[in-house]
Short mmCIF file of C-alpha atoms in Angstrom, two decimals:
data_model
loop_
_atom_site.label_atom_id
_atom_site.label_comp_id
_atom_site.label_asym_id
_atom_site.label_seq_id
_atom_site.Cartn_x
_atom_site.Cartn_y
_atom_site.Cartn_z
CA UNK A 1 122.92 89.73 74.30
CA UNK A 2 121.61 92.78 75.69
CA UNK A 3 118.97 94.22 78.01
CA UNK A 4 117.33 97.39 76.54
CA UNK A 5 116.35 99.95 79.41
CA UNK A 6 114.79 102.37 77.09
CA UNK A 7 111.68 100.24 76.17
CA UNK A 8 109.11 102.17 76.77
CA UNK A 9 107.11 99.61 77.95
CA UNK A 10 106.96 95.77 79.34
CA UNK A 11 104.86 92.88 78.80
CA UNK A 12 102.60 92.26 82.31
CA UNK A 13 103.80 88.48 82.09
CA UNK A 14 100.07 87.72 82.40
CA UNK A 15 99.45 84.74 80.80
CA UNK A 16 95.65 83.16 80.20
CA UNK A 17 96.27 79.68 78.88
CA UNK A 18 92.77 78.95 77.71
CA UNK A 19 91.13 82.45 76.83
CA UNK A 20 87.32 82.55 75.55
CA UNK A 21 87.16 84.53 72.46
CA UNK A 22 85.93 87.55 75.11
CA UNK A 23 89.18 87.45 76.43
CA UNK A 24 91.10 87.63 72.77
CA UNK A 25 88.92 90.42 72.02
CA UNK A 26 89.64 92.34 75.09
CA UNK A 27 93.01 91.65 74.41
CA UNK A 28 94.80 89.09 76.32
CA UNK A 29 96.81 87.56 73.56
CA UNK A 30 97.86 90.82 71.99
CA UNK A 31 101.54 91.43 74.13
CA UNK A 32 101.64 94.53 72.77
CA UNK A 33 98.55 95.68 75.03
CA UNK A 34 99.23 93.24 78.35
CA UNK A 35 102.07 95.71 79.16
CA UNK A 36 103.14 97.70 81.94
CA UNK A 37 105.22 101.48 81.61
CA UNK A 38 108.63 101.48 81.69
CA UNK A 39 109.04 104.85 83.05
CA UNK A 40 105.96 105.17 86.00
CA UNK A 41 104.38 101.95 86.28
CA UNK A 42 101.15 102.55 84.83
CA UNK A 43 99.09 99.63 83.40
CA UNK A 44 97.58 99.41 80.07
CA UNK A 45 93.43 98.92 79.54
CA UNK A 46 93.93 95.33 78.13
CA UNK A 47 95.15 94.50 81.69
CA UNK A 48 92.45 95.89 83.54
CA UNK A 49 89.95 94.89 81.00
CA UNK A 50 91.07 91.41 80.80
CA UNK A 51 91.83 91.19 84.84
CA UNK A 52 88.16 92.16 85.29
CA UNK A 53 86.57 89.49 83.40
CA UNK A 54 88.56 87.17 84.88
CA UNK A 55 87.18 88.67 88.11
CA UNK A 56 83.18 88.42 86.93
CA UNK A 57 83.64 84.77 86.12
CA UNK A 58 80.55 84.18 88.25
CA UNK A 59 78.58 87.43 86.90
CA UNK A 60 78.05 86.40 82.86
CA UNK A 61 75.78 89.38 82.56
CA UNK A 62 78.08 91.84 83.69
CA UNK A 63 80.85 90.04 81.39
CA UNK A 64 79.27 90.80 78.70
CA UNK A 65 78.23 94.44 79.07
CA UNK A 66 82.02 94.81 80.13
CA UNK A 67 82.96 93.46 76.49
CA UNK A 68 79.95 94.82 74.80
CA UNK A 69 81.02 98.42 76.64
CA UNK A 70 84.48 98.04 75.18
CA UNK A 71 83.32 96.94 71.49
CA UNK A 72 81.19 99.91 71.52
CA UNK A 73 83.56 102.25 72.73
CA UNK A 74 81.09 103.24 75.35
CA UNK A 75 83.60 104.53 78.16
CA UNK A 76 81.19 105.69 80.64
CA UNK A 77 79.83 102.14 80.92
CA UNK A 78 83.21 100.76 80.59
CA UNK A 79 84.40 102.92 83.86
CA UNK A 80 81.06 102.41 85.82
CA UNK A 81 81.65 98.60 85.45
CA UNK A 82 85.46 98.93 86.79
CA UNK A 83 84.39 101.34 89.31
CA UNK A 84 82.73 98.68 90.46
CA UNK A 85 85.03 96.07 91.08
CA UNK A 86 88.06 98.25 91.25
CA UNK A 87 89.43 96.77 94.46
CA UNK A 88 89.07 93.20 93.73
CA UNK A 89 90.80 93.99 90.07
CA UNK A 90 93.80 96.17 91.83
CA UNK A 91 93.84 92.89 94.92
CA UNK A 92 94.52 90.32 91.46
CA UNK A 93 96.67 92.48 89.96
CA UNK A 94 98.91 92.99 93.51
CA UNK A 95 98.88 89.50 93.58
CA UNK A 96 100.06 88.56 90.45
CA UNK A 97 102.71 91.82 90.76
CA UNK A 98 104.06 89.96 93.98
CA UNK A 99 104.60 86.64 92.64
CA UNK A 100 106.16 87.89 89.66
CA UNK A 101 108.67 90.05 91.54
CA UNK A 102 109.88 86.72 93.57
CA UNK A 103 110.85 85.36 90.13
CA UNK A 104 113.24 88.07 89.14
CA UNK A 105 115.49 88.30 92.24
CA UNK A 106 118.92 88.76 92.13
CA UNK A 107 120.43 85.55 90.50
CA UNK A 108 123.35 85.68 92.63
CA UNK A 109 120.86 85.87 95.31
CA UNK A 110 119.35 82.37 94.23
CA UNK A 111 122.82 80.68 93.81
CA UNK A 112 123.54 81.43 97.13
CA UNK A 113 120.35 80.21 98.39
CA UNK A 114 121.11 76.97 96.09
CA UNK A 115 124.77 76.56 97.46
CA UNK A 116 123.46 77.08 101.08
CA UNK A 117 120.26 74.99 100.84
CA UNK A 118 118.25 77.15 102.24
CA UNK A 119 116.00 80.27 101.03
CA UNK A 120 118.08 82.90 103.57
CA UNK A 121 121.44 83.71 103.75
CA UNK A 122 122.74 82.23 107.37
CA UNK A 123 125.08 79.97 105.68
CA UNK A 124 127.04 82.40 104.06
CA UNK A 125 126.49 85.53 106.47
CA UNK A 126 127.09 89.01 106.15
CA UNK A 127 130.44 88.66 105.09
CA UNK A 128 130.70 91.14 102.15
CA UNK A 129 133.91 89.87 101.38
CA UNK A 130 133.06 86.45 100.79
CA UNK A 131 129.99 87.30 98.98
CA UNK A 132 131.98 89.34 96.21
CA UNK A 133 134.46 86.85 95.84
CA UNK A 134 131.84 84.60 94.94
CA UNK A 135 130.28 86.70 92.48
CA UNK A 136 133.04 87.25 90.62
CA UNK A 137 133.42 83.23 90.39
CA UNK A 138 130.25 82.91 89.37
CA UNK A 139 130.40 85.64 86.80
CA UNK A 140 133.54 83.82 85.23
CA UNK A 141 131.97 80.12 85.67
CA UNK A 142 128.77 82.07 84.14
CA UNK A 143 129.69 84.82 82.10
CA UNK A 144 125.97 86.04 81.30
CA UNK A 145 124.79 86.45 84.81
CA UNK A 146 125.91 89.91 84.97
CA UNK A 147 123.10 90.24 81.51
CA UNK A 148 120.61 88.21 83.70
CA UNK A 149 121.01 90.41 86.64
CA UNK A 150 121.07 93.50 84.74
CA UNK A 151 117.52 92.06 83.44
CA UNK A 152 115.86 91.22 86.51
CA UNK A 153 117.08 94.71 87.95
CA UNK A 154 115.21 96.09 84.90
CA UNK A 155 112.08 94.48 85.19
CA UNK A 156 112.24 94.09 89.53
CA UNK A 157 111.83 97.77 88.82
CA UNK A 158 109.26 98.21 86.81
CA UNK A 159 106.98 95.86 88.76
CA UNK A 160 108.01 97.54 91.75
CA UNK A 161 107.15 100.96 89.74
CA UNK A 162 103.43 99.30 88.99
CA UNK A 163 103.07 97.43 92.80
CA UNK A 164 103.13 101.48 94.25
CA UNK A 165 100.92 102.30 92.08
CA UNK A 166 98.77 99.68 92.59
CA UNK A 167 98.98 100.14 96.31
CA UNK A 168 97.89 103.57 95.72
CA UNK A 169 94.75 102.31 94.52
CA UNK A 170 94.07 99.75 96.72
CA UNK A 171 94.54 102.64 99.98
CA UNK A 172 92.06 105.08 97.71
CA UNK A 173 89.62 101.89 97.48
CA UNK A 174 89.58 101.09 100.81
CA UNK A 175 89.36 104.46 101.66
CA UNK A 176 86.64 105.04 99.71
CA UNK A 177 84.85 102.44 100.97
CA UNK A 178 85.09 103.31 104.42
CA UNK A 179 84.00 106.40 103.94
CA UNK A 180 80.63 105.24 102.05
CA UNK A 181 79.70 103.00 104.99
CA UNK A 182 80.76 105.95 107.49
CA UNK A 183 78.22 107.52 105.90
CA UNK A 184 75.30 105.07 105.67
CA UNK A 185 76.09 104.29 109.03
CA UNK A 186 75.19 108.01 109.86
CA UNK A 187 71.98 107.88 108.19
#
């Protein structure tokens, strides 16, 4: 096996296990559009689309002009609607981006957590030494660990790549928002 770094781009690993037919046409079983960059993290419309109807599941009206917006091709509806509910949509995406990250840790990191019994590392301490030799064990007992690591280094970095940018949009939400009640509080 291999782990190919130059992909230009990687699926979002988000999964809806019992889309509506709005969902499939926005594009949530298509894993060629739920993907993230490679190279800077930015997300594709099928993930924002598809994260924002999941986010109007109490507002059917605004649902469907979301969909009918994107059938249409009518982007300035399409953006007001997102506008919209841009920080709840970037808050569901951080969250998913978070939980995803603690599944592609270093897997030396979660054999040592397994051989401790524990989720830190105060069993085995800082001792570098110790740590390598165990590696290199486990990379003999396991000889496609270093693949697996090389993997989750890959894609640990491309979700961190998409979390900053993501953060960036939450801070330019909130911002925002402060400064719109700033100013209605001034009037």
């Amino acid at each position: 096996g291999f782990v190919d770094e130059s992909t230009p781009e990687i699926f979002s690993e988000i999964i809806f296990t019992e889309p509506t037919s709005d969902l499939i046409s926005l594009g949530c079983n298509d894993r060629s559009k739920m993907v993230f960059r490679s190279s800077d993290g930015a997300i594709a419309n099928a993930v924002w689309d598809t994260l924002l109807y999941t986010v109007l599941a109490n507002q059917p009206s605004e649902q469907e002009a979301l969909v009918q917006a994107t059938k249409n091709k009518d982007l300035v509806k399409r953006a007001e609607i997102h506008s919209k509910y841009a920080l709840q949509v970037s808050l569901l995406l951080l969250d998913h981006i978070e939980k995803t990250l603690l599944n592609v840790r270093d897997p030396y990191e979660s054999l040592r957590m397994k051989m401790d019994g524990s989720n830190d590392d105060t069993k085995m301490g800082d001792d570098m030494e110790a740590r390598e030799n165990q590696k290199r064990i486990w990379i003999q007992q396991h000889p496609k660990l270093c693949l697996v690591e090389k993997h989750n280094s890959f894609m640990r970095n491309v979700f961190l790549k998409v979390k900053n940018r993501v953060n960036g949009m939450v801070m330019m939400e909130l911002e925002k928002r402060r400064y719109e009640n700033s100013q209605s509080n001034s009037s």
